[in-house]
mmCIF file of C-alpha atoms in Angstrom:
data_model
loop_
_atom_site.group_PDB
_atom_site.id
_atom_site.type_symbol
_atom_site.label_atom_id
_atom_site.label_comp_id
_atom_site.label_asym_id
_atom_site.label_seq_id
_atom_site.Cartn_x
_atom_site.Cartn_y
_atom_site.Cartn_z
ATOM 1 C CA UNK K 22 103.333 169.446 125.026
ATOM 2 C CA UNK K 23 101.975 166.743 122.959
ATOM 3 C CA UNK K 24 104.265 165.719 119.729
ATOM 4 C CA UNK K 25 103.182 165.583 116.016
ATOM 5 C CA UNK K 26 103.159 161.799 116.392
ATOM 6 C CA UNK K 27 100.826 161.745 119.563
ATOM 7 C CA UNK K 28 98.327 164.155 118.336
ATOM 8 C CA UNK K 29 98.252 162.064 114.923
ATOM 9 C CA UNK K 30 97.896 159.170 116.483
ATOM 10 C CA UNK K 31 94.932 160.922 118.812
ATOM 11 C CA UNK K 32 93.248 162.287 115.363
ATOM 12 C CA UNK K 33 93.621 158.412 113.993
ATOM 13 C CA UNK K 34 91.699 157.072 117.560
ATOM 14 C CA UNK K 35 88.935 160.145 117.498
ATOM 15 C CA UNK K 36 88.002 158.931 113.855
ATOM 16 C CA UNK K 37 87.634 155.165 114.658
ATOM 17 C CA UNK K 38 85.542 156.186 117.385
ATOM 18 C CA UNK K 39 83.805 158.179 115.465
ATOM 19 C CA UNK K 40 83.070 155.767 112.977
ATOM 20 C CA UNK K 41 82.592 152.673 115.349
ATOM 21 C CA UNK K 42 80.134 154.126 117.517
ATOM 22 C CA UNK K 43 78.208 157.310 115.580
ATOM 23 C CA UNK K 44 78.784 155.473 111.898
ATOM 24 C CA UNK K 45 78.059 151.982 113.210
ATOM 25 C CA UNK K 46 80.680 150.580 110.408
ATOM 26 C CA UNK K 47 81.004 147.077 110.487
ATOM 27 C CA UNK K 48 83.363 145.570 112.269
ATOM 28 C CA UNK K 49 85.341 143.906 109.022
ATOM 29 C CA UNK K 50 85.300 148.018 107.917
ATOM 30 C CA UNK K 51 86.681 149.115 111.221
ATOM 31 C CA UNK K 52 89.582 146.638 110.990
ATOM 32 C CA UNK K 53 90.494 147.354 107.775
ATOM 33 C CA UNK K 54 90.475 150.817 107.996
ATOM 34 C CA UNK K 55 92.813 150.883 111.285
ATOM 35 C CA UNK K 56 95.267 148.961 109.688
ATOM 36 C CA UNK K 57 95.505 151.427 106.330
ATOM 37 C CA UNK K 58 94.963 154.858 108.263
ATOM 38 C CA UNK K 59 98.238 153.337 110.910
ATOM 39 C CA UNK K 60 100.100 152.420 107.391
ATOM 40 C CA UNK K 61 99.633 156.199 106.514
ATOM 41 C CA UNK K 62 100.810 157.421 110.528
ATOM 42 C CA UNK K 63 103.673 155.638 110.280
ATOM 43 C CA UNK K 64 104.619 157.297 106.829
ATOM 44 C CA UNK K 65 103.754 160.846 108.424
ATOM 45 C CA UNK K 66 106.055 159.679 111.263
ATOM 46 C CA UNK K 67 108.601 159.584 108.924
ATOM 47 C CA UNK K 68 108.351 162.895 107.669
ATOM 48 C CA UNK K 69 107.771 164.246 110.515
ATOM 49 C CA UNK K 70 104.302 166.100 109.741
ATOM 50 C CA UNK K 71 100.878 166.439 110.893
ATOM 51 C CA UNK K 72 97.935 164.867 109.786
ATOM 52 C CA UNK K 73 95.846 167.875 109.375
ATOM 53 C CA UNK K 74 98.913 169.495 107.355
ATOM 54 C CA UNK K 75 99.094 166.561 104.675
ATOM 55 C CA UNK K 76 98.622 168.408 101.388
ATOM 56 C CA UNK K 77 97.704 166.748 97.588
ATOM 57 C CA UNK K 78 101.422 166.261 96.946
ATOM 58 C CA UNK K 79 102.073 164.107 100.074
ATOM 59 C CA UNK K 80 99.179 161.934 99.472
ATOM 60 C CA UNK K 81 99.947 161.459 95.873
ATOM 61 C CA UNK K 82 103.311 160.369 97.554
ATOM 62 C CA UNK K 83 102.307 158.137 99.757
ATOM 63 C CA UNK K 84 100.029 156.445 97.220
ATOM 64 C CA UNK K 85 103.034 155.830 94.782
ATOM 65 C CA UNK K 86 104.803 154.245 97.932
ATOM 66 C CA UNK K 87 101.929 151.548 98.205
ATOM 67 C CA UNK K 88 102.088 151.784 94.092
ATOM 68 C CA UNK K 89 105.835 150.574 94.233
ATOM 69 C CA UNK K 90 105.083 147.984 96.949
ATOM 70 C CA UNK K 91 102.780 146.232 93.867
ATOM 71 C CA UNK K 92 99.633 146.129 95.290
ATOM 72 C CA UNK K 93 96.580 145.478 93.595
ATOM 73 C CA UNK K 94 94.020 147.937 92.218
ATOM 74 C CA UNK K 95 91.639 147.316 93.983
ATOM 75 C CA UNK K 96 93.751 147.030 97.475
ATOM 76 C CA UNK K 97 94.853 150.804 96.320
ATOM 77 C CA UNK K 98 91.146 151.050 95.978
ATOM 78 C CA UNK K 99 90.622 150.387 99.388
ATOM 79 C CA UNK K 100 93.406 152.001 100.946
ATOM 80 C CA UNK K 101 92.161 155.383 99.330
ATOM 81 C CA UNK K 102 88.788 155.017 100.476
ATOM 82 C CA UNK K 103 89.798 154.803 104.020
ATOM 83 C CA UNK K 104 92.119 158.297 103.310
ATOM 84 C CA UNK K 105 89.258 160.299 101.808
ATOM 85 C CA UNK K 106 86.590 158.945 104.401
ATOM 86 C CA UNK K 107 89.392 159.914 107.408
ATOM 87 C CA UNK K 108 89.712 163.896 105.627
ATOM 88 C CA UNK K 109 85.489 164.188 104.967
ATOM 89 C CA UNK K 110 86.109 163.673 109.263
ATOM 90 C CA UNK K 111 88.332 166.211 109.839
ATOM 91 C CA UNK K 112 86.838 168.703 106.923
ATOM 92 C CA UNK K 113 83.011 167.976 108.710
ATOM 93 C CA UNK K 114 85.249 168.519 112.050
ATOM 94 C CA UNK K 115 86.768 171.842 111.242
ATOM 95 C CA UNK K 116 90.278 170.180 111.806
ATOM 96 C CA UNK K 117 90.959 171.586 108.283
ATOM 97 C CA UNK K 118 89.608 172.916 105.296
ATOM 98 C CA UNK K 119 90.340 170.924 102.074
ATOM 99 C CA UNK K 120 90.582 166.737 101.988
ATOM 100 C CA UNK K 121 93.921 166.256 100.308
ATOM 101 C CA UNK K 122 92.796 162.848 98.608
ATOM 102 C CA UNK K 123 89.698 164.388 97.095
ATOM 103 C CA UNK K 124 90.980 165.177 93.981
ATOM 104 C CA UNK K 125 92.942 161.551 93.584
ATOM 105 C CA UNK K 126 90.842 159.231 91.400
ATOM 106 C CA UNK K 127 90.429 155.064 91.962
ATOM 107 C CA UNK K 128 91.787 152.621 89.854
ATOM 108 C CA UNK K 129 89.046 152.045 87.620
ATOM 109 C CA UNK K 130 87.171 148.948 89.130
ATOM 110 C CA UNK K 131 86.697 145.451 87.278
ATOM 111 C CA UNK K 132 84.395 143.457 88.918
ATOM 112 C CA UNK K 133 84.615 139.719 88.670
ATOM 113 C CA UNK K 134 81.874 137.834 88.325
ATOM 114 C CA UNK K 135 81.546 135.775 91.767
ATOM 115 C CA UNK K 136 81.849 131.991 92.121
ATOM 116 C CA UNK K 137 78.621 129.962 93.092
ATOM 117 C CA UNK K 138 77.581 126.329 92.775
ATOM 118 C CA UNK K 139 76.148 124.961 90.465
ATOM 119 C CA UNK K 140 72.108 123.391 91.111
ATOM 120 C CA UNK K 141 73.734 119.548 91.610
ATOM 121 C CA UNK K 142 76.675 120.788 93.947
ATOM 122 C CA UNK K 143 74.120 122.535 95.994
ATOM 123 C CA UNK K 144 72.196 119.143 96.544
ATOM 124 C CA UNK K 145 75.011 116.993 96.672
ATOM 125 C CA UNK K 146 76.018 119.363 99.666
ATOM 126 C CA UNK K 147 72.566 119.878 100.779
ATOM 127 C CA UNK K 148 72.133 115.711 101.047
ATOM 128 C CA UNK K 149 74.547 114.964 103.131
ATOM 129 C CA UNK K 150 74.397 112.839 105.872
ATOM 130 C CA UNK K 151 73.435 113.700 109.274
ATOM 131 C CA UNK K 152 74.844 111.922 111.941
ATOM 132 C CA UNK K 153 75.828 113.718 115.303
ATOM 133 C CA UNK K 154 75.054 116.950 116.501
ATOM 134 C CA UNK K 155 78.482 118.427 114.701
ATOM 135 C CA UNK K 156 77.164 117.046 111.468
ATOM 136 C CA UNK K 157 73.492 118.582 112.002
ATOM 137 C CA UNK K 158 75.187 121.914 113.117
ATOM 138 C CA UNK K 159 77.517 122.198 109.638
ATOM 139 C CA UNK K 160 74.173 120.970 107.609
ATOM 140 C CA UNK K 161 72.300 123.716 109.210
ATOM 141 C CA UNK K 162 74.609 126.203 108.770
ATOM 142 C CA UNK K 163 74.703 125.233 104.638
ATOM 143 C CA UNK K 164 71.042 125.107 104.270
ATOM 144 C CA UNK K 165 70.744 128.676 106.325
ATOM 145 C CA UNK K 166 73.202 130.225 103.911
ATOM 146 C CA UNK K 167 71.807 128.698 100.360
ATOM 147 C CA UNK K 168 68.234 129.366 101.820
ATOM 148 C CA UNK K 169 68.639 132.645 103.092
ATOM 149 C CA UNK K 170 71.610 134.531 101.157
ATOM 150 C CA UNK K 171 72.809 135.753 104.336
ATOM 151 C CA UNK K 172 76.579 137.206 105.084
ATOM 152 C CA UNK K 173 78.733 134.876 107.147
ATOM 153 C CA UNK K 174 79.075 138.180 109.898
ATOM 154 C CA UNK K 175 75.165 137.503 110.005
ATOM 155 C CA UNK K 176 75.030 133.882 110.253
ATOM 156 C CA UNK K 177 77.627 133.637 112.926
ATOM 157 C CA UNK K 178 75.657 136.394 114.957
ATOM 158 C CA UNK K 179 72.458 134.730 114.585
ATOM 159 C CA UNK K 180 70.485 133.644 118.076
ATOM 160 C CA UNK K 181 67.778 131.332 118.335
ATOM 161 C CA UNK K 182 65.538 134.300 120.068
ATOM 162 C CA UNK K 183 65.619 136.053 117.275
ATOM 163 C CA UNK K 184 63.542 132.988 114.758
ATOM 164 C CA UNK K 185 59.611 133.897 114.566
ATOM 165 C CA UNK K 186 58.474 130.346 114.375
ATOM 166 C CA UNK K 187 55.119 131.338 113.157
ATOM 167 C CA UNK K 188 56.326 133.354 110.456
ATOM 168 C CA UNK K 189 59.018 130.747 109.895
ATOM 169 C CA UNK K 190 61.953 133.719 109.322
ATOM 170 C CA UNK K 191 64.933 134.879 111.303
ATOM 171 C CA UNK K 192 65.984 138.515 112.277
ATOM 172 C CA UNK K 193 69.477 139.394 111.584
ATOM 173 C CA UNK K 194 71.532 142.709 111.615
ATOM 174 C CA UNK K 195 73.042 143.446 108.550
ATOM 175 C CA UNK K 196 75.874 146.090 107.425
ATOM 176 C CA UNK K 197 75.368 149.335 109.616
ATOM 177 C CA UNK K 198 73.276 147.342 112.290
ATOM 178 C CA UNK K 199 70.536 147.300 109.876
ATOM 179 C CA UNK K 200 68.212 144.728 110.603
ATOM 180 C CA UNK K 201 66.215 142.422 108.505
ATOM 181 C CA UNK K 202 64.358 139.663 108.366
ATOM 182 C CA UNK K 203 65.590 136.342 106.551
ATOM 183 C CA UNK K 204 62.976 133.888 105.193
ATOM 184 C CA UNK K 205 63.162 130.438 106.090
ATOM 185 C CA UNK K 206 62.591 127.249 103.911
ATOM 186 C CA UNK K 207 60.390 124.364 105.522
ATOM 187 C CA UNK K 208 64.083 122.454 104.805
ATOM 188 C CA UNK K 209 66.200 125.525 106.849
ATOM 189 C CA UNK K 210 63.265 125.457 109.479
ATOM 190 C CA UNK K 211 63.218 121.731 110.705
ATOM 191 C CA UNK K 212 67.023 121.995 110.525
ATOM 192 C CA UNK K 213 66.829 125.019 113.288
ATOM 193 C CA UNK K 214 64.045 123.591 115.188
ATOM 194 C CA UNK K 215 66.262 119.982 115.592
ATOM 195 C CA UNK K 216 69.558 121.962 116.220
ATOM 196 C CA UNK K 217 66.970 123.448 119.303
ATOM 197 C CA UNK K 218 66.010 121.211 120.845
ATOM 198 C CA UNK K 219 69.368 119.323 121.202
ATOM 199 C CA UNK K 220 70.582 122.043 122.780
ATOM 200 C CA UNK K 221 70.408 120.348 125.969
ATOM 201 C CA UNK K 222 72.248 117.194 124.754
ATOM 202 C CA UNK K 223 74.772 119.938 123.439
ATOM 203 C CA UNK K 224 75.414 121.373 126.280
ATOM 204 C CA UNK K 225 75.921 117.999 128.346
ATOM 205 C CA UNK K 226 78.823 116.907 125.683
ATOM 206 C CA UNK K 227 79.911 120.578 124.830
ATOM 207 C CA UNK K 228 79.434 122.787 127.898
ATOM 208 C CA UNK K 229 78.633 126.317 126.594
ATOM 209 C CA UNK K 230 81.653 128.341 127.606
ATOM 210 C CA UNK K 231 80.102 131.986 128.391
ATOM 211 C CA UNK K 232 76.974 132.980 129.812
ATOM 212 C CA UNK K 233 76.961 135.214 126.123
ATOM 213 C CA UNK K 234 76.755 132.409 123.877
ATOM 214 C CA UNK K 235 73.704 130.523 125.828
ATOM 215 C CA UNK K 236 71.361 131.740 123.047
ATOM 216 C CA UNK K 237 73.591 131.372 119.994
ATOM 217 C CA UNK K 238 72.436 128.998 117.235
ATOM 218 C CA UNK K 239 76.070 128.192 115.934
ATOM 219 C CA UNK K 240 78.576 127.250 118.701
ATOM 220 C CA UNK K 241 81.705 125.455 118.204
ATOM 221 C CA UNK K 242 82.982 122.297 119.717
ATOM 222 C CA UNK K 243 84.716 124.187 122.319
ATOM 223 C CA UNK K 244 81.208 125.507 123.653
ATOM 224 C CA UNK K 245 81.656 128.869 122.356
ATOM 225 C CA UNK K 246 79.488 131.074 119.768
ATOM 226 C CA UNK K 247 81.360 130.044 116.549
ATOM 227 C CA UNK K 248 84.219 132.110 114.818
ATOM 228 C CA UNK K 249 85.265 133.139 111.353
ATOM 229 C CA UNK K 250 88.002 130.638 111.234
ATOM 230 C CA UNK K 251 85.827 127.485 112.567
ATOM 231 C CA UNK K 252 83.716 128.504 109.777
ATOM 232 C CA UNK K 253 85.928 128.122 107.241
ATOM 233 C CA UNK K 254 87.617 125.095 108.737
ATOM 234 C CA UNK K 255 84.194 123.527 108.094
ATOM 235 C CA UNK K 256 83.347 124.904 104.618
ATOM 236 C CA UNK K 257 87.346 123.448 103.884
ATOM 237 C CA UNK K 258 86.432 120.012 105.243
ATOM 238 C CA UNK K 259 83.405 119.282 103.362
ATOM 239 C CA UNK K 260 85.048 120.857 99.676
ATOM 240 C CA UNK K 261 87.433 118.236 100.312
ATOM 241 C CA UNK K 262 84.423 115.649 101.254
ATOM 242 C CA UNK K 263 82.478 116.271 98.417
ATOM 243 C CA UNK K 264 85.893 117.253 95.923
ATOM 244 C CA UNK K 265 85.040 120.441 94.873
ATOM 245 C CA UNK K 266 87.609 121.429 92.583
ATOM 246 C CA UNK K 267 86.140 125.337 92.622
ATOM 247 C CA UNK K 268 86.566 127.624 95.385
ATOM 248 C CA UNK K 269 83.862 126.991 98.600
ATOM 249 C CA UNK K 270 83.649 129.321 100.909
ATOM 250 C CA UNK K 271 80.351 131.345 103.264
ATOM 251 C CA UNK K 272 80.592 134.027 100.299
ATOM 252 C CA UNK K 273 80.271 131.391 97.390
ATOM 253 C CA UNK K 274 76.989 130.159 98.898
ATOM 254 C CA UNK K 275 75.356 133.646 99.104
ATOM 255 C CA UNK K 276 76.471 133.721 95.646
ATOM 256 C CA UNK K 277 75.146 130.636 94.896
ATOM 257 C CA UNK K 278 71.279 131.542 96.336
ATOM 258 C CA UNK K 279 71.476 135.201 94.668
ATOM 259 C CA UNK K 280 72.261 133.184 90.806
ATOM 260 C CA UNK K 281 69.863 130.981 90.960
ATOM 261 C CA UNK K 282 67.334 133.377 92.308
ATOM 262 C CA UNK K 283 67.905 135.283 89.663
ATOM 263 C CA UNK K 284 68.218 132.136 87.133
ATOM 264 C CA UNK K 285 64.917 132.001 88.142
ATOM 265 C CA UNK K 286 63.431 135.546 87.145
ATOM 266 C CA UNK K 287 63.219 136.410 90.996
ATOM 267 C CA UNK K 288 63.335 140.293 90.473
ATOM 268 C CA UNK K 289 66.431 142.007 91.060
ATOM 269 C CA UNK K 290 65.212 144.767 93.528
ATOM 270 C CA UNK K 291 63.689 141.485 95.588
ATOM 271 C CA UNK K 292 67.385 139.603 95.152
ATOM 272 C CA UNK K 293 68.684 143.059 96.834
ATOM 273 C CA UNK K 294 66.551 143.508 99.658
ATOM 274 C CA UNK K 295 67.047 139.625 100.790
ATOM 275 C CA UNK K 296 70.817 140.097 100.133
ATOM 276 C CA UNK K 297 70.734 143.710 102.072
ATOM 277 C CA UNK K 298 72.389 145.253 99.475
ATOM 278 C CA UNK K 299 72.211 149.163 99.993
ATOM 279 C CA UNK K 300 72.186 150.038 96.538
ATOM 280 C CA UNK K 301 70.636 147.789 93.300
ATOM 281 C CA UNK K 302 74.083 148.741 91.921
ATOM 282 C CA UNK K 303 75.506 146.171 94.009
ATOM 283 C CA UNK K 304 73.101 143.831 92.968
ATOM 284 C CA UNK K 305 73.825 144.086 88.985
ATOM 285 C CA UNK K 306 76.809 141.837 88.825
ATOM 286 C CA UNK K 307 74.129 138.617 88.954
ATOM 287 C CA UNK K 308 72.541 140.090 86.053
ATOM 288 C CA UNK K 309 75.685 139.415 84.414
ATOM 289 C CA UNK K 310 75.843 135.630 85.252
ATOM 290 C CA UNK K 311 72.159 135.423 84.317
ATOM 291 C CA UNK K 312 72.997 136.942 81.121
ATOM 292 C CA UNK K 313 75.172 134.815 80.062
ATOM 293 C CA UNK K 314 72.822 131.805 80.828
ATOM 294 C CA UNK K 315 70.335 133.692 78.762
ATOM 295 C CA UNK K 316 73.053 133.542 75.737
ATOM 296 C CA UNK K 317 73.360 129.692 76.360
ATOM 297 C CA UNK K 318 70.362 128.602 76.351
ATOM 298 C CA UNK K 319 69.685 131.118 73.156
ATOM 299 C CA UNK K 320 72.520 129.358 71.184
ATOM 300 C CA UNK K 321 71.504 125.499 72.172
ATOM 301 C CA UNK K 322 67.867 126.189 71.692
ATOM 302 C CA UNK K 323 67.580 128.386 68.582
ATOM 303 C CA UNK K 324 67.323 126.557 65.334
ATOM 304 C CA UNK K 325 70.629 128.542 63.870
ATOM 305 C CA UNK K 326 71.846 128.463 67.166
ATOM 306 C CA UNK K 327 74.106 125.547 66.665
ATOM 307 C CA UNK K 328 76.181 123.752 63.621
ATOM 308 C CA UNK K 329 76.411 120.167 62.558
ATOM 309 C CA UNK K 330 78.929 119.237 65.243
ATOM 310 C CA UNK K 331 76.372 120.503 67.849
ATOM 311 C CA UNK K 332 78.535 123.927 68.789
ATOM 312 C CA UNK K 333 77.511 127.124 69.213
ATOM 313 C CA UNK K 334 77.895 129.246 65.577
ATOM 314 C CA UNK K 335 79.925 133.000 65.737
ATOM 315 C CA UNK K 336 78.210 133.815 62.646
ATOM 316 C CA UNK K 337 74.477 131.596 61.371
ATOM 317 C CA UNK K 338 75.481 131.887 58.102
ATOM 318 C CA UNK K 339 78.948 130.976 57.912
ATOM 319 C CA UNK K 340 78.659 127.629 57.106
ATOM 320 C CA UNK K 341 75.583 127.981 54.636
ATOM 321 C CA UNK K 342 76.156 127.194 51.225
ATOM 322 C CA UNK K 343 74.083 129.660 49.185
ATOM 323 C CA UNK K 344 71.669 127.070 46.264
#
């Protein structure tokens, strides 16, 4: 007869399934949510109880563990998502009949406004120099991310079978395998069309590893499709080429294209759909940046805006003298 640890650890493998292949989470999600849901087996192991036995009081237990282990909020945050998504499983699955992490609430969530470059860090990247196929490769890949907004998942994945040259815009699949289409600049379009159709040359001084990655726009010196951490490796090189003192990273681009669209009264439900953002919620935190530029340009334009010394007033009248 199976133990209490094997049949948790079956329950744990039935709900990534379940969520891998029915759900279609991404696979960042997936990841994430095997290592928390194995965190919580391992503390079940130690008390020796089932998974479909857990009541309120052990999960408001095991919460205060990860509490004491100083984690942040918003890790917590996460952590508890994965719980209560694991229980709606088992409740939906008649394993039992009440999610013990329902009635838990998350850490109220700040949101920080995101990094992004400014309009002269974007050229200054935008212009550099193009000398070998490595250099034309880590241009493209800039221009596709300012140009587009797209997620790094979606840029790595990207093939060239899947640009409409006659439209001039890529298909990619986004969060959920939910496929869209990207829109390409005639800057982001010449780049992909050159990257093309040295392909061949590529392949003669980088042979393409796997019959897989024969169609893959972004391949890495090693002939492979390229990975998270070459990607990064690049975006690290050229923030110390250019001396960026900020953070630059895939993320901080898509940032960077969603600001200034928005800078540039580009409606927000239009911002969304190019950024595949399920929900406009999502999409609200550039109306914060944008709000703030709003404020600055208010304060240096308006005629009270500013005082003698050329700063921005708290109060219009405070330095008036009354006659």
């Amino acid at each position: 007869m199976s133990t209490t640890n094997e049949l948790n650890r079956l329950i744990m493998n039935e709900y990534l399934t379940y969520i891998t292949h029915v759900r279609k989470m991404s696979p960042h999600t997936i990841i994430s949510y095997t290592q928390h849901i194995t965190k919580f087996i391992e503390f079940l192991e130690e008390i020796r109880l089932p998974i479909t036995e857990v009541s309120s009081k052990e999960a408001i237990r095991f919460l205060s563990i990860l509490i004491k282990e100083r984690m942040a909020k918003a890790t917590i945050n996460s952590y508890l998502a994965s719980y209560k998504s694991l229980y709606r499983y088992l409740v939906s699955h008649n394993k039992i009949e009440k999610n013990p992490f329902l009635s838990i609430e998350s850490n109220p969530r700040v949101r920080k406004l995101p990094n992004y470059l400014t309009l002269e860090e974007v050229s200054a990247l935008l212009s550099c120099e193009i000398t070998d196929l490595i250099s034309l490769r880590d241009i493209t890949i800039f221009t596709l991310f300012y140009a587009t907004g797209c997620r790094m998942s979606e840029l790595l994945n990207m093939n060239f079978q899947d640009v409409d040259s006659t439209e001039r815009r890529i298909k990619v699949l986004g969060k959920g395998n939910k496929p869209r289409y990207l829109f390409l600049t005639p800057k982001a379009f010449q780049l992909l069309t050159l990257l093309e159709e040295s392909r061949a040359t590529w392949v003669l001084i980088h042979p393409i590893r796997q019959k897989a990655d024969e169609d893959a726009i972004f391949l890495s010196v090693g002939g492979k499709r390229l990975s998270p951490s070459s990607l990064h490796s690049i975006f690290t090189m050229y923030r110390v080429k250019l001396g960026f003192s900020k953070r630059f990273t895939p993320h901080v681009l898509r940032h960077s294209f969603a600001t200034h669209m928005m800078n540039n009264e580009a409606p927000i439900q239009l911002v969304s759909e190019l950024l595949g953002h399920a929900s406009l919620s999502t999409t609200q935190i550039y109306t914060h940046i944008t709000t703030d530029r709003l404020k600055e340009v208010y304060s240096t334009a308006h005629p009270h805006g500013r005082n003698k010394n050329g700063n921005t007033r708290n109060n219009d009248h405070s330095s008036e003298k009354r006659k």
